[in-house]
CSV table of C-alpha atoms in Angstrom, one decimal:
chain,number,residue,atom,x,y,z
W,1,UNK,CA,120.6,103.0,125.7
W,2,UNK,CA,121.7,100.2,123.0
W,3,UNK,CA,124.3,101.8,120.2
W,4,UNK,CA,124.4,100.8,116.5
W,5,UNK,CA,128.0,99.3,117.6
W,6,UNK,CA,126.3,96.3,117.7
W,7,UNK,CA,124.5,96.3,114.4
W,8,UNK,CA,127.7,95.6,112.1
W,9,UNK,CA,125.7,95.6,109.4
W,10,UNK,CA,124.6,99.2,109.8
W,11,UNK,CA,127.7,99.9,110.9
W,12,UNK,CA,129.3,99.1,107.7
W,13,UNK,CA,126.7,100.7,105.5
W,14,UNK,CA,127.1,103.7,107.7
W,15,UNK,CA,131.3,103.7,107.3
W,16,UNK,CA,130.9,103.6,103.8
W,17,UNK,CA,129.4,106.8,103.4
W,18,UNK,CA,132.9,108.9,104.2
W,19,UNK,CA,136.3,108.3,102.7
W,20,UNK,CA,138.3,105.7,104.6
W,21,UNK,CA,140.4,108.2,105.9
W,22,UNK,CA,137.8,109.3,108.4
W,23,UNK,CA,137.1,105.3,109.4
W,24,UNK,CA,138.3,106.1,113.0
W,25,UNK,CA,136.5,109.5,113.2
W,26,UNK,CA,133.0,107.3,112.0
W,27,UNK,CA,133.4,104.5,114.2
W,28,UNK,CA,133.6,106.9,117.3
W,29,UNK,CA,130.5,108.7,115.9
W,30,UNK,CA,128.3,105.8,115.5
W,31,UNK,CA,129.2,104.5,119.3
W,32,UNK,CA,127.2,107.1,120.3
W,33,UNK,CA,124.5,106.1,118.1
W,34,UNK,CA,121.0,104.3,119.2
W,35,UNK,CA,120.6,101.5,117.4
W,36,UNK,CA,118.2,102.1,114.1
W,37,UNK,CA,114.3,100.9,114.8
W,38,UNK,CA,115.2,99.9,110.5
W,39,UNK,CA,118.5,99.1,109.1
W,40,UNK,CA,119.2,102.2,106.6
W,41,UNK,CA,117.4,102.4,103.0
W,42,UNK,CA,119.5,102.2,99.8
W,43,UNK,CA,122.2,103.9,98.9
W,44,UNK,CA,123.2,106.1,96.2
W,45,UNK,CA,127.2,106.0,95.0
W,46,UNK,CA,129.3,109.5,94.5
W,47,UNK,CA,133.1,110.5,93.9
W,48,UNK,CA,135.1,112.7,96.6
W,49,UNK,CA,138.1,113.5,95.8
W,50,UNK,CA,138.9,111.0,93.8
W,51,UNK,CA,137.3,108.2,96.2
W,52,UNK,CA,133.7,106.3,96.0
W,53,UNK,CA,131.1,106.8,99.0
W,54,UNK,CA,127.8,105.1,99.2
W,55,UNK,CA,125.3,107.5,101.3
W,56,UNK,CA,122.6,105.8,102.9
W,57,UNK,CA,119.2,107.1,101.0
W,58,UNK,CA,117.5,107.3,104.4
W,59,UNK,CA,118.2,106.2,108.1
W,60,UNK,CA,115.6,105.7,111.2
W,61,UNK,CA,118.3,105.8,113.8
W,62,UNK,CA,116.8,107.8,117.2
W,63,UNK,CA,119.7,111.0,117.8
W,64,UNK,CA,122.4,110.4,120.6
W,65,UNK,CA,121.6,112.0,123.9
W,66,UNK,CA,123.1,115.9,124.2
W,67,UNK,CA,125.9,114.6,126.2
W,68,UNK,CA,127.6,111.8,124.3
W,69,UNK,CA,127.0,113.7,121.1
W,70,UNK,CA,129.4,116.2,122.9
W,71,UNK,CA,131.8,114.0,123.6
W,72,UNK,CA,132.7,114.0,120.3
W,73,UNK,CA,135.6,115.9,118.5
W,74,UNK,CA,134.3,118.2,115.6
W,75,UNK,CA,134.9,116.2,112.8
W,76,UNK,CA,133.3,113.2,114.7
W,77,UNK,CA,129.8,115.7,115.3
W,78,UNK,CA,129.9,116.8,111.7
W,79,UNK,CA,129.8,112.6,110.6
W,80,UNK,CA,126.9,112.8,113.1
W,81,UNK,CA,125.7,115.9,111.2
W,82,UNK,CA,125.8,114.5,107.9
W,83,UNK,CA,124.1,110.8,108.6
W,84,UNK,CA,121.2,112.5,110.4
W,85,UNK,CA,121.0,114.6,107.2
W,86,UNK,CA,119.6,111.3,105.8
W,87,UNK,CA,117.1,110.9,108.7
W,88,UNK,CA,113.5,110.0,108.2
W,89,UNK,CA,112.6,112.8,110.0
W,90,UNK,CA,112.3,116.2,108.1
W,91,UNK,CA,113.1,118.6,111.3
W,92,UNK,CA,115.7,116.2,112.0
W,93,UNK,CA,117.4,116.9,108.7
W,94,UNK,CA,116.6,120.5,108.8
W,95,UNK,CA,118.4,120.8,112.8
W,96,UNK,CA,121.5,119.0,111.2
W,97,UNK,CA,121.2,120.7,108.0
W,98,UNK,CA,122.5,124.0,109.5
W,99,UNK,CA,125.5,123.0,111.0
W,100,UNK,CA,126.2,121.1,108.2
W,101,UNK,CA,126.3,123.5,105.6
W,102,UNK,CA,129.4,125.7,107.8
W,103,UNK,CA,131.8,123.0,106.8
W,104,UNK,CA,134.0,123.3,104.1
W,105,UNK,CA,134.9,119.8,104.0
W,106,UNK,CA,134.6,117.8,100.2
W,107,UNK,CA,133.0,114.9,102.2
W,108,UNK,CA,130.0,117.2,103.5
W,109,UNK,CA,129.4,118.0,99.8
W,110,UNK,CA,127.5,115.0,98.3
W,111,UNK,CA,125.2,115.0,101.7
W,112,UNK,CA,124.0,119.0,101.3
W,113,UNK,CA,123.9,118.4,97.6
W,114,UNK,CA,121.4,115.4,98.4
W,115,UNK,CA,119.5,117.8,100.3
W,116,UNK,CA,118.8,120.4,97.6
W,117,UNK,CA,116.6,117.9,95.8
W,118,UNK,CA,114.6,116.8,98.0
W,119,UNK,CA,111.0,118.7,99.2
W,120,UNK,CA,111.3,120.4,102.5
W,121,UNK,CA,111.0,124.4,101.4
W,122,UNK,CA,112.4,124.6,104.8
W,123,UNK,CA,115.9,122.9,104.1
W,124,UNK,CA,116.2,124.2,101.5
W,125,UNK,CA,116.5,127.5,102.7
W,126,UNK,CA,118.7,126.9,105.2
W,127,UNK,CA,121.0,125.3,102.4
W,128,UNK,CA,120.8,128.4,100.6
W,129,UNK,CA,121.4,130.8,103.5
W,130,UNK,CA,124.3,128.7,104.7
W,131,UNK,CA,126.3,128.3,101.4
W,132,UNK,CA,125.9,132.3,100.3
W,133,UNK,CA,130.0,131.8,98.9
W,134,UNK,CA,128.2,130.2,96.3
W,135,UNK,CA,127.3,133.2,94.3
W,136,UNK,CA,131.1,134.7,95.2
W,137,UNK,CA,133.7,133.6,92.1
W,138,UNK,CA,136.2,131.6,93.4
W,139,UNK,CA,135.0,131.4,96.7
W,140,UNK,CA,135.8,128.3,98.6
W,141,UNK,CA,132.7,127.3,98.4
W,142,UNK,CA,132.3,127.6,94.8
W,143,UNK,CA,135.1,125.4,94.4
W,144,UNK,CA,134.3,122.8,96.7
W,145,UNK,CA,130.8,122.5,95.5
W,146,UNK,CA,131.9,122.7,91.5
W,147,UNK,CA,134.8,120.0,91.6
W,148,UNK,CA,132.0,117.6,93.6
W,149,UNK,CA,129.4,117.9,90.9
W,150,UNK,CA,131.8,118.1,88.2
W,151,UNK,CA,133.6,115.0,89.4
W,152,UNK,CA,129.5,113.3,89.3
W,153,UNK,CA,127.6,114.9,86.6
W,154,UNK,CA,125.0,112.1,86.3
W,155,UNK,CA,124.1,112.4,90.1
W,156,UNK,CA,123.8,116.2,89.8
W,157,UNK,CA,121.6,115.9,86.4
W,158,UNK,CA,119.2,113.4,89.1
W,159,UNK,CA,119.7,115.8,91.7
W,160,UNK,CA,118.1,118.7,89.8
W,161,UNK,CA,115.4,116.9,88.2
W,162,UNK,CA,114.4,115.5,91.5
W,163,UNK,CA,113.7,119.0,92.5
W,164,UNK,CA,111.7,119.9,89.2
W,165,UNK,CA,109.7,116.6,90.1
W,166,UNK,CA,108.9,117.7,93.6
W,167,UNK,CA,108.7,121.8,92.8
W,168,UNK,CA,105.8,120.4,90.3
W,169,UNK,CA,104.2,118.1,92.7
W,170,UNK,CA,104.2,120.3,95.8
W,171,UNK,CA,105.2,123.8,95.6
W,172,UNK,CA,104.6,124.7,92.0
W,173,UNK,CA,101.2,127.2,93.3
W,174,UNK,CA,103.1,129.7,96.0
W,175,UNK,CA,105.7,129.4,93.4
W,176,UNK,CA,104.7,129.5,89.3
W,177,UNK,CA,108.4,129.8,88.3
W,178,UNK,CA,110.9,127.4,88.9
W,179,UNK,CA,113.2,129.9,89.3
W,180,UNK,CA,111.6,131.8,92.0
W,181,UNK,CA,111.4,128.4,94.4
W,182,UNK,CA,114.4,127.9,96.3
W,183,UNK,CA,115.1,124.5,94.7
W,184,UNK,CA,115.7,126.7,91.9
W,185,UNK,CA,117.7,129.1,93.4
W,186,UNK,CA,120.0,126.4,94.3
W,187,UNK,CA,120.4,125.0,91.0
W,188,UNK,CA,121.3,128.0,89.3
W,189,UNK,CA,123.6,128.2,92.2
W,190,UNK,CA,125.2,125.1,92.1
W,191,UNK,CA,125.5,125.1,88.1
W,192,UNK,CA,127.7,128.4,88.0
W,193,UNK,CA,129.8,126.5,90.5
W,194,UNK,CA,130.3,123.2,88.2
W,195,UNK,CA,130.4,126.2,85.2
W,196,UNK,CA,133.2,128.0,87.2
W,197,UNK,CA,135.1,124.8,88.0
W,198,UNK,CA,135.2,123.2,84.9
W,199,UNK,CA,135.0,126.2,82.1
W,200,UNK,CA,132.2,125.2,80.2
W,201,UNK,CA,128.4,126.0,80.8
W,202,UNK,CA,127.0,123.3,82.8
W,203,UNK,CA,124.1,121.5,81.4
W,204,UNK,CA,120.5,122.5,82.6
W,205,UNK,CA,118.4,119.9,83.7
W,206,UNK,CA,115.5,122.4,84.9
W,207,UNK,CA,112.9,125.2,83.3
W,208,UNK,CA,115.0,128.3,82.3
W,209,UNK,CA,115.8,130.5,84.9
W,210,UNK,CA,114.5,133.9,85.3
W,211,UNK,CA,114.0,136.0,82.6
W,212,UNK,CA,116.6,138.2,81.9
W,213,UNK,CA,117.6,141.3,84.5
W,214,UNK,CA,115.6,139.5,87.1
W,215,UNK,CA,116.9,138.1,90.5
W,216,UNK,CA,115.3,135.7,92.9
W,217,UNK,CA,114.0,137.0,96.1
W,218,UNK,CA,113.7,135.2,99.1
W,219,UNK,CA,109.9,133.9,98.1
């Protein structure tokens, strides 16, 4: 099997999506990797911590086999976790998605976040089953999730009218409010963490929520 070591140009579009403190972590990650049938699409520019990343919009490389993904150290499968989050394969971003979303890490953050915009119903809910902290105060993942969108408001404002875009287009008949869909759900989610974090109502790039006294089930 041929590895993406080989491509340095994916290799370095691929590197540049985690802080360079991880460098060594990514470059054992994409050993393992099958060399992409396209180089990856685009990229989209966020803040961690302080640091820029460049995540690749999409990718088309085939996943490792089972045993020299488990070769890997844990921070070495969650890199894995988070390209393939990016893959042009829905089920494949769905498989990754759930492992994904039980890291704590800041660097995870923009990846998930990513996620919540796009049109899968399915990933969605994962996302939203996987980060339940986000409706705790304070809760880790409140904070890890506020500072991120706080720290990149203009990605977050695209973010959330991506899902309004694709809620209208696809979804908006099983579910007539935008509040009800699980894009939505997410939102509200993700704006009382960047509410929480920075102590001002975040702005709402979406319909309104619910009407008042209402919650979202789980559709």
């Amino acid at each position: 099997m041929r590895h993406s070591q080989g491509s340095s140009l994916d290799s370095d579009l691929l590197t540049a999506a985690f802080p360079p403190r991880l460098a060594e972590d990514v470059r054992s990650a994409l050993a393992v990797m099958p060399v992409g049938a396209l180089p990856p699409a685009d990229s989209f520019s966020v803040e961690v911590r302080g640091e820029t990343v460049a995540i690749p919009t999409r990718m088309h490389h085939a996943e490792p086999d089972a045993d020299a993904e488990g070769s890997l150290t844990g921070t070495q499968r969650l890199v894995l976790d988070c390209l393939y989050s990016r893959h042009g394969d829905g089920r494949v971003r769905e498989r990754r998605a759930r492992t994904m979303v039980a890291s704590d890490e800041p660097w995870v953050a923009p990846f998930v976040v990513q996620l919540a915009g796009e049109y899968v119903v399915e990933i969605l809910e994962v996302i939203r089953e996987g980060l339940s902290g986000l409706d705790v105060p304070e809760s880790p993942e409140r904070r890890t999730y506020g500072e991120f969108i706080a720290r990149n408001p203009a990605f977050y404002a695209r973010t959330e009218r991506r899902a309004v875009s694709y809620w209208s287009c696809f979804h908006r008949r099983k579910y007539p409010v935008f509040g009800t869909y699980p894009g939505g759900v997410l939102a509200e989610a993700f704006r009382a963490a960047a509410s929480e974090h920075a102590g001002v109502r975040w702005p709402r790039h979406t319909p309104p929520g619910l009407p008042h006294g209402r919650v979202a089930g789980p559709g």
